[in-house]
XYZ file of C-alpha atoms in Angstrom:
535
model
C 4.954 -13.560 -29.267
C 6.542 -12.350 -26.035
C 5.238 -13.823 -22.744
C 3.484 -10.617 -21.669
C 1.591 -10.274 -24.962
C 0.779 -13.986 -24.913
C -0.700 -13.618 -21.445
C -2.839 -10.636 -22.459
C -4.272 -12.240 -25.582
C -4.904 -15.531 -23.757
C -6.797 -13.619 -21.093
C -8.930 -11.886 -23.733
C -9.681 -15.178 -25.491
C -10.530 -16.790 -22.158
C -13.142 -14.072 -21.726
C -14.847 -15.524 -24.789
C -14.582 -19.041 -23.395
C -11.549 -20.028 -25.469
C -9.382 -21.845 -22.933
C -6.609 -24.414 -23.256
C -5.504 -23.203 -26.664
C -2.278 -24.918 -27.716
C -0.690 -22.029 -29.613
C -1.776 -18.535 -30.560
C -0.547 -16.581 -33.579
C -1.476 -12.962 -32.897
C -1.483 -10.457 -35.765
C 1.211 -12.288 -37.688
C 2.202 -10.487 -40.918
C 1.473 -11.920 -44.350
C 4.873 -13.667 -44.860
C 4.490 -15.583 -41.592
C 0.921 -16.652 -42.377
C 1.949 -17.629 -45.913
C 4.791 -19.811 -44.610
C 2.554 -21.368 -41.945
C -0.089 -22.252 -44.537
C 2.475 -23.985 -46.736
C 4.231 -25.725 -43.842
C 0.917 -27.034 -42.478
C -0.112 -28.333 -45.901
C -3.073 -25.950 -46.192
C -2.081 -24.844 -49.694
C 0.554 -25.003 -52.406
C 2.659 -22.321 -54.046
C 1.911 -21.456 -57.674
C 4.267 -20.108 -60.291
C 4.600 -16.435 -59.416
C 3.991 -16.951 -55.708
C 0.229 -17.107 -55.199
C -1.052 -19.472 -52.503
C -3.506 -21.992 -53.986
C -6.028 -23.609 -51.649
C -9.093 -25.807 -52.030
C -12.211 -25.454 -49.922
C -13.666 -28.949 -50.115
C -17.394 -29.451 -50.565
C -18.206 -25.799 -49.974
C -16.951 -23.761 -52.940
C -19.314 -20.868 -52.256
C -21.448 -19.397 -49.511
C -24.022 -21.519 -47.683
C -26.973 -19.106 -47.361
C -29.308 -21.828 -46.107
C -26.984 -22.432 -43.152
C -26.793 -18.797 -42.029
C -28.716 -17.797 -38.886
C -29.364 -14.701 -36.790
C -30.027 -15.000 -33.072
C -33.627 -13.986 -32.407
C -33.881 -12.143 -29.094
C -35.250 -8.921 -27.617
C -32.618 -6.861 -29.466
C -33.440 -8.270 -32.905
C -37.099 -9.289 -32.682
C -38.402 -6.073 -34.256
C -35.369 -5.016 -36.296
C -34.615 -8.042 -38.493
C -36.301 -8.887 -41.806
C -37.287 -12.374 -40.690
C -38.823 -13.276 -44.057
C -35.258 -13.197 -45.400
C -33.212 -14.265 -42.355
C -33.305 -17.614 -40.556
C -33.752 -17.370 -36.806
C -31.760 -19.197 -34.129
C -32.924 -19.160 -30.524
C -30.715 -17.712 -27.810
C -30.613 -21.122 -26.136
C -29.435 -22.874 -29.304
C -26.761 -20.243 -29.901
C -25.402 -20.532 -26.360
C -25.182 -24.309 -26.782
C -23.401 -23.775 -30.109
C -21.009 -21.278 -28.547
C -20.180 -23.654 -25.689
C -19.441 -26.477 -28.118
C -17.405 -24.165 -30.359
C -15.150 -23.193 -27.468
C -14.705 -26.797 -26.390
C -13.817 -27.791 -29.954
C -11.066 -25.159 -30.073
C -9.175 -26.650 -27.136
C -5.618 -27.810 -27.873
C -5.779 -26.227 -31.341
C -3.440 -23.630 -32.801
C -5.398 -20.455 -33.457
C -4.641 -17.464 -35.645
C -5.880 -14.104 -34.396
C -6.103 -11.019 -36.603
C -7.195 -7.626 -35.249
C -8.606 -5.700 -38.205
C -11.382 -3.275 -39.106
C -14.378 -2.977 -41.404
C -14.839 0.545 -42.772
C -12.288 3.047 -44.071
C -14.048 6.031 -42.459
C -12.801 6.252 -38.838
C -16.177 7.649 -37.736
C -17.992 4.466 -38.732
C -15.222 1.863 -38.489
C -16.014 -1.529 -36.952
C -13.023 -2.988 -35.020
C -13.109 -6.705 -35.798
C -11.189 -9.608 -34.287
C -11.055 -12.735 -36.461
C -9.991 -16.048 -34.906
C -9.311 -18.939 -37.277
C -7.839 -22.441 -37.174
C -6.325 -22.106 -40.667
C -3.345 -19.885 -41.400
C -4.629 -19.242 -44.927
C -7.944 -17.986 -43.537
C -5.994 -15.476 -41.440
C -4.048 -14.392 -44.531
C -7.273 -14.111 -46.538
C -9.027 -11.905 -44.002
C -5.903 -9.771 -43.544
C -6.086 -9.084 -47.289
C -9.824 -8.409 -47.288
C -10.314 -6.238 -44.211
C -8.423 -3.097 -43.194
C -5.197 -3.431 -41.217
C -5.159 -0.671 -38.538
C -2.134 1.613 -38.510
C -1.915 1.090 -34.763
C -3.407 -1.518 -32.422
C -2.992 0.631 -29.334
C -6.287 0.579 -27.477
C -7.825 -1.892 -29.954
C -11.153 -3.113 -28.595
C -13.135 -5.407 -30.910
C -16.822 -4.668 -31.368
C -17.183 -7.745 -33.540
C -15.505 -11.123 -33.077
C -15.588 -13.870 -35.707
C -14.548 -17.409 -34.787
C -14.062 -19.647 -37.844
C -13.506 -23.352 -37.163
C -13.996 -25.364 -40.385
C -13.390 -28.664 -38.563
C -16.363 -28.054 -36.241
C -19.545 -29.941 -37.085
C -22.872 -28.568 -35.929
C -25.538 -30.874 -34.538
C -28.958 -29.945 -35.974
C -30.780 -31.520 -33.041
C -28.732 -29.636 -30.446
C -28.002 -26.389 -32.269
C -31.140 -25.902 -34.357
C -29.175 -25.898 -37.613
C -30.088 -27.355 -40.992
C -26.867 -29.338 -41.370
C -23.363 -29.696 -39.931
C -22.508 -26.325 -41.468
C -23.355 -23.155 -39.573
C -22.887 -19.388 -39.814
C -24.500 -17.918 -36.696
C -24.653 -14.175 -35.974
C -25.279 -12.875 -32.468
C -25.859 -9.225 -33.349
C -26.619 -8.175 -29.772
C -23.177 -9.291 -28.566
C -21.101 -8.840 -31.719
C -20.148 -12.489 -32.178
C -20.157 -14.665 -35.316
C -19.525 -18.416 -35.267
C -18.628 -20.176 -38.544
C -18.224 -23.942 -38.688
C -18.329 -26.833 -41.124
C -17.139 -24.854 -44.160
C -13.703 -23.879 -45.449
C -15.053 -21.222 -47.829
C -13.341 -18.021 -46.666
C -15.944 -15.696 -48.177
C -18.254 -16.453 -45.222
C -15.986 -14.316 -43.002
C -16.032 -11.217 -45.184
C -19.767 -11.450 -45.836
C -20.415 -11.775 -42.102
C -18.690 -8.430 -41.544
C -20.795 -6.964 -44.365
C -24.002 -8.299 -42.814
C -23.152 -6.802 -39.426
C -22.360 -3.405 -40.986
C -25.633 -3.630 -42.928
C -27.352 -4.005 -39.566
C -25.503 -1.281 -37.646
C -25.050 1.562 -40.124
C -28.639 2.510 -41.106
C -29.288 3.591 -37.508
C -26.439 6.089 -37.986
C -27.917 7.422 -41.211
C -25.301 5.589 -43.304
C -26.293 3.642 -46.415
C -24.454 0.270 -46.647
C -24.154 -0.949 -50.235
C -23.184 -4.106 -52.109
C -21.384 -2.244 -54.869
C -18.092 -1.277 -56.411
C -16.970 2.350 -56.576
C -14.454 4.496 -58.414
C -13.548 8.158 -58.822
C -12.548 10.388 -61.740
C -9.691 12.874 -61.801
C -12.026 15.701 -60.745
C -13.262 13.833 -57.676
C -16.462 12.702 -59.385
C -17.162 9.389 -57.704
C -19.521 6.686 -58.976
C -21.219 3.662 -57.437
C -21.869 0.409 -59.347
C -24.570 -1.915 -58.034
C -24.812 -5.355 -59.602
C -25.072 -9.070 -58.949
C -22.467 -11.629 -59.976
C -21.880 -11.725 -63.723
C -23.119 -8.199 -64.465
C -19.668 -6.604 -64.766
C -19.455 -4.809 -61.411
C -15.774 -5.546 -60.870
C -14.786 -5.261 -64.542
C -16.473 -1.913 -65.233
C -15.292 -0.256 -62.017
C -11.681 -1.291 -62.725
C -11.108 1.553 -65.171
C -7.443 2.606 -65.592
C -8.550 6.214 -66.085
C -10.353 6.318 -62.713
C -9.269 5.594 -59.135
C -10.668 2.349 -57.732
C -12.223 2.860 -54.289
C -13.271 -0.769 -53.888
C -14.906 -3.662 -55.725
C -17.649 -4.981 -53.431
C -18.828 -3.232 -50.239
C -19.178 0.449 -49.364
C -20.934 2.917 -47.107
C -22.422 6.293 -48.027
C -22.544 8.887 -45.263
C -22.667 12.659 -45.195
C -18.854 12.457 -45.308
C -19.009 10.704 -48.688
C -18.236 7.148 -49.809
C -16.022 4.742 -47.894
C -14.876 1.211 -48.605
C -15.694 -1.417 -46.006
C -12.686 -3.458 -47.070
C -8.972 -3.237 -47.682
C -8.838 -5.802 -50.449
C -10.617 -7.474 -53.343
C -12.189 -10.904 -53.823
C -12.503 -11.331 -57.574
C -13.865 -14.217 -59.624
C -11.111 -15.517 -61.884
C -12.773 -18.249 -63.936
C -11.777 -17.716 -67.581
C -10.053 -14.476 -66.585
C -8.514 -12.742 -69.603
C -5.101 -11.123 -69.350
C -6.035 -8.822 -72.223
C -9.489 -7.768 -70.984
C -8.691 -7.538 -67.252
C -4.916 -7.109 -66.957
C -4.910 -5.678 -63.416
C -6.943 -8.494 -61.886
C -5.082 -11.120 -63.926
C -1.757 -9.810 -62.634
C -2.803 -10.574 -59.047
C -3.009 -14.287 -59.887
C 0.741 -14.171 -60.562
C 1.580 -12.154 -57.450
C 3.219 -13.349 -54.253
C 0.769 -13.652 -51.361
C -2.472 -13.698 -53.345
C -4.853 -16.389 -52.087
C -6.435 -18.381 -54.927
C -9.437 -20.531 -54.051
C -10.190 -23.697 -56.033
C -8.052 -22.719 -59.036
C -6.549 -25.716 -60.825
C -2.779 -25.946 -60.717
C -0.322 -28.297 -62.415
C 1.342 -30.223 -59.560
C 4.694 -30.326 -61.363
C 5.092 -27.004 -63.179
C 2.828 -25.090 -60.731
C 1.236 -23.275 -63.647
C -2.355 -22.136 -63.152
C -5.255 -23.009 -65.424
C -7.790 -20.229 -64.942
C -10.105 -21.771 -67.523
C -10.532 -25.034 -65.612
C -13.789 -24.951 -63.671
C -13.756 -28.614 -62.665
C -13.692 -27.768 -58.949
C -16.149 -24.869 -59.294
C -17.040 -21.984 -61.587
C -16.665 -19.800 -58.491
C -12.853 -19.686 -58.503
C -11.605 -16.673 -56.547
C -8.582 -14.436 -56.019
C -8.120 -12.560 -52.728
C -5.558 -9.767 -52.646
C -4.975 -6.377 -50.998
C -6.154 -3.228 -52.784
C -2.528 -2.113 -52.957
C -2.082 -4.735 -55.699
C -4.140 -2.530 -58.041
C -2.019 0.332 -59.363
C -4.783 2.953 -59.441
C -6.511 1.943 -56.203
C -7.270 4.543 -53.548
C -4.885 4.625 -50.613
C -7.593 5.927 -48.268
C -10.634 3.927 -49.386
C -12.680 7.121 -49.281
C -14.261 9.398 -51.890
C -16.690 12.341 -52.127
C -20.461 11.907 -52.255
C -21.212 10.106 -55.545
C -22.167 12.082 -58.585
C -23.461 8.987 -60.409
C -25.136 5.701 -59.496
C -25.081 2.832 -61.980
C -27.306 -0.224 -61.560
C -25.940 -3.091 -63.627
C -28.025 -5.966 -64.953
C -27.313 -8.775 -67.390
C -30.703 -9.144 -69.067
C -30.636 -12.513 -70.821
C -34.120 -11.871 -72.238
C -32.760 -9.151 -74.552
C -35.462 -6.664 -73.538
C -33.734 -3.896 -71.585
C -31.854 -1.107 -73.405
C -28.085 -0.831 -72.917
C -28.558 2.308 -70.809
C -31.507 4.186 -69.304
C -31.892 7.264 -67.094
C -33.755 6.656 -63.814
C -35.723 9.074 -61.671
C -35.186 8.764 -57.873
C -38.448 6.800 -57.694
C -37.387 4.457 -60.506
C -33.972 4.079 -58.872
C -35.628 2.914 -55.641
C -37.866 0.551 -57.615
C -34.943 -1.075 -59.446
C -32.774 -1.085 -56.303
C -35.439 -3.007 -54.398
C -35.937 -5.307 -57.399
C -32.229 -6.124 -57.857
C -32.767 -7.772 -61.236
C -30.440 -9.831 -63.376
C -30.876 -13.132 -65.252
C -29.246 -16.558 -65.257
C -28.550 -18.177 -68.591
C -28.816 -21.793 -69.694
C -26.002 -23.978 -68.453
C -24.973 -21.866 -65.466
C -26.823 -24.125 -63.039
C -28.252 -27.611 -63.195
C -31.790 -27.508 -64.574
C -31.489 -24.054 -66.131
C -32.383 -24.619 -69.786
C -33.589 -21.110 -70.676
C -33.056 -17.606 -69.250
C -34.330 -17.220 -65.698
C -34.997 -13.934 -63.942
C -33.185 -13.409 -60.641
C -34.328 -10.741 -58.199
C -31.976 -10.108 -55.274
C -33.294 -7.285 -53.083
C -30.937 -4.302 -52.829
C -28.538 -6.225 -55.099
C -27.551 -8.315 -52.070
C -30.490 -10.060 -50.373
C -28.364 -12.677 -48.537
C -26.631 -9.886 -46.596
C -29.664 -7.696 -45.818
C -30.724 -8.065 -42.164
C -33.259 -5.202 -42.011
C -36.445 -4.641 -43.990
C -35.609 -3.689 -47.609
C -37.524 -0.402 -47.391
C -35.023 0.784 -44.761
C -32.265 0.699 -47.379
C -34.476 1.760 -50.291
C -35.762 4.870 -48.509
C -32.283 5.792 -47.313
C -30.891 5.500 -50.849
C -33.752 7.510 -52.311
C -33.270 10.302 -49.745
C -29.536 10.489 -50.454
C -30.127 10.570 -54.220
C -32.646 13.403 -53.911
C -30.619 15.402 -51.368
C -27.447 15.327 -53.439
C -29.040 15.374 -56.905
C -27.301 12.182 -57.963
C -27.647 10.986 -61.548
C -28.922 7.385 -61.776
C -28.556 4.981 -64.691
C -29.604 1.419 -65.431
C -27.001 -0.334 -67.605
C -27.719 -3.654 -69.313
C -24.597 -5.731 -69.942
C -26.694 -8.700 -71.086
C -28.111 -9.595 -74.489
C -29.139 -7.632 -77.550
C -30.647 -8.731 -80.880
C -32.685 -11.428 -79.149
C -32.694 -13.442 -75.961
C -29.834 -15.716 -74.913
C -29.389 -18.371 -77.575
C -30.575 -16.089 -80.391
C -29.054 -12.700 -79.699
C -25.526 -11.882 -78.586
C -23.862 -10.311 -75.536
C -23.844 -6.525 -75.417
C -20.492 -5.350 -76.872
C -18.198 -4.359 -74.009
C -16.903 -1.413 -76.059
C -20.433 -0.061 -76.404
C -21.077 -0.516 -72.678
C -17.884 1.328 -71.763
C -18.661 4.145 -74.235
C -22.172 4.589 -72.827
C -20.908 4.387 -69.266
C -18.198 6.960 -69.888
C -20.724 9.297 -71.511
C -22.948 9.003 -68.431
C -20.078 9.493 -65.968
C -18.794 12.531 -67.853
C -22.247 14.151 -67.968
C -22.485 13.998 -71.755
C -25.915 12.351 -71.568
C -27.459 14.929 -69.247
C -28.858 16.996 -72.103
C -29.132 14.220 -74.694
C -32.348 13.639 -76.598
C -34.318 10.885 -74.879
C -37.270 8.633 -75.632
C -39.557 7.005 -73.068
C -39.236 3.232 -72.980
C -42.612 1.708 -73.838
C -42.232 -1.132 -71.311
C -40.522 0.342 -68.255
C -41.179 4.058 -68.537
C -37.577 5.160 -68.023
C -35.745 7.496 -70.410
C -33.366 6.123 -73.052
C -30.869 8.125 -75.162
C -31.738 8.257 -78.851
C -28.137 8.656 -79.997
C -24.703 8.617 -78.348
C -21.448 9.493 -80.072
C -19.365 6.413 -80.841
C -22.227 3.955 -80.294
C -24.318 2.247 -82.974
C -27.754 3.861 -82.530
C -29.451 0.562 -83.449
C -28.629 -1.059 -80.093
C -30.187 1.806 -78.113
C -33.665 0.566 -79.028
C -33.774 -3.173 -78.199
C -36.936 -3.825 -80.192
C -35.234 -2.679 -83.381
C -32.427 -5.214 -82.873
C -34.837 -8.163 -82.947
C -35.663 -9.707 -86.330
C -39.051 -10.772 -84.975
C -40.676 -7.669 -83.451
C -43.707 -9.587 -82.185
C -41.419 -12.011 -80.387
C -39.742 -9.023 -78.713
C -43.112 -7.634 -77.599
C -44.088 -10.995 -76.108
C -40.766 -11.302 -74.288
C -41.060 -7.733 -72.981
C -44.519 -8.454 -71.573
C -43.149 -11.587 -69.937
C -40.299 -9.695 -68.267
C -42.572 -6.856 -67.127
C -44.846 -9.446 -65.551
C -41.886 -10.916 -63.649
C -40.978 -7.481 -62.288
C -44.549 -6.792 -61.215
C -44.936 -10.158 -59.495
C -41.635 -9.782 -57.647
C -42.353 -6.213 -56.488
C -45.738 -7.102 -54.987
C -44.066 -7.925 -51.658
C -42.733 -4.360 -51.381
C -45.869 -2.426 -52.279
C -47.076 -2.072 -48.695
C -43.745 -0.514 -47.707
C -43.260 2.124 -50.417
C -45.017 5.353 -51.353
C -47.430 5.916 -54.224
C -44.723 7.609 -56.291
C -42.506 4.500 -56.174
C -45.463 2.291 -57.059
C -46.043 4.589 -60.035
C -42.485 3.867 -61.187
C -43.458 0.227 -61.738
C -43.751 -1.089 -65.296
C -47.189 -2.227 -64.143
C -48.393 1.201 -65.273
C -47.345 0.389 -68.827
C -48.777 -3.126 -68.524
C -52.154 -1.822 -67.344
C -52.305 0.690 -70.182
C -52.315 -2.005 -72.871
């Protein structure tokens, strides 16, 4: 860095309180950050050139350590039932200690952006103490074509070596992710898990965009050859990344998007894919990134001698990850933008074996299932889980939702109705019985049903009304065994199916009770409670 640039960036950092920094790396390109990470012993080089790092005790997000500053600006705008509050006084003490901790450290600064649409882009400055964190976030966010006039509206400072003091800072532990939404500042300490940075940007966009009439979404998105774009909502393990990575369609992005009157736009410039047990045959594009120079692999086991990767080894964590730029995917969009979606797909992995493989949703049902955000955990995925457990994550991303859920639900419903968007619920979970008795929905059947929906071939198909949830289900689809379209018929014990269906409906009803005061009568009528009450 030349002396003049060094002086300017030091002055800007001093404005934040970051003084006496030993060395500043400002917007270094990927090769420099890669070399720094290796030289500093932050990671090792795998066969093929990926950078392999470990994240210590934190191998995933720490949602219980995430806080939002509660002040006059946020008092009446934040969903406090879902977000932990930090006082202004505690945050200022945390900020002061953060800045003091950074003294005499080498810092890596990256000036990036969240949001491919220039109208809604969030200029973001990320300051880290690890070179690999800077490389990671350079992959995940959008690198501006020019930095002339760059003025950050969000600053993230990530210091893994910092330890919070619960008594002084009002935290739960030594780990902290603190968001000052009024001043556009995020402080991350006590964790090396890089995903906290990208999800902090997502949370801030989720806060800012609804006021501009833009729907922020935890989803993947792709586009057909005729410009017919599609959105895929879904929690981890439902197939969001896999099903959107279709070689016949352009990938817009795999995780976070906005929907404005201009159309869809990716929040990110890269992907952050789970790679545990990744199959080269089933997911060749994502697998190829694990053998690509510059990819950042988190907590993937590597042979120290041969440097070969073992993607099936989950001894460090099942949440092994690959971070890479979108340009690594051959059919990825160069702009990160697409027209207003023609189709919305809500993915769920129903381990109870009750939901059909595909169902057509009305706008009211779409809002109901969007607010519900249902999927299921199976036995063995977590300690203590011995049978299928329902998981409801509001808006398919509760940890990143700062405002009341109805804000997002109503916005989505209005957009669906205004643009006459086709909505589908797709179950990638179990058929022929619950987990342990039945089997996973065949991926070929899921893709065939999904393609039929995306191509409009189900628009005029004969439908039946599901007896439990009230949505419409195709009776027959070319290329798909008709037997799986009616889940009850796939169970050997029909009475057992009926009992399981009642159990699942009851879970939905109980979960949705907290939303009933915030939705209209028509959305309440979309509840399976109607079917339950009719028995």
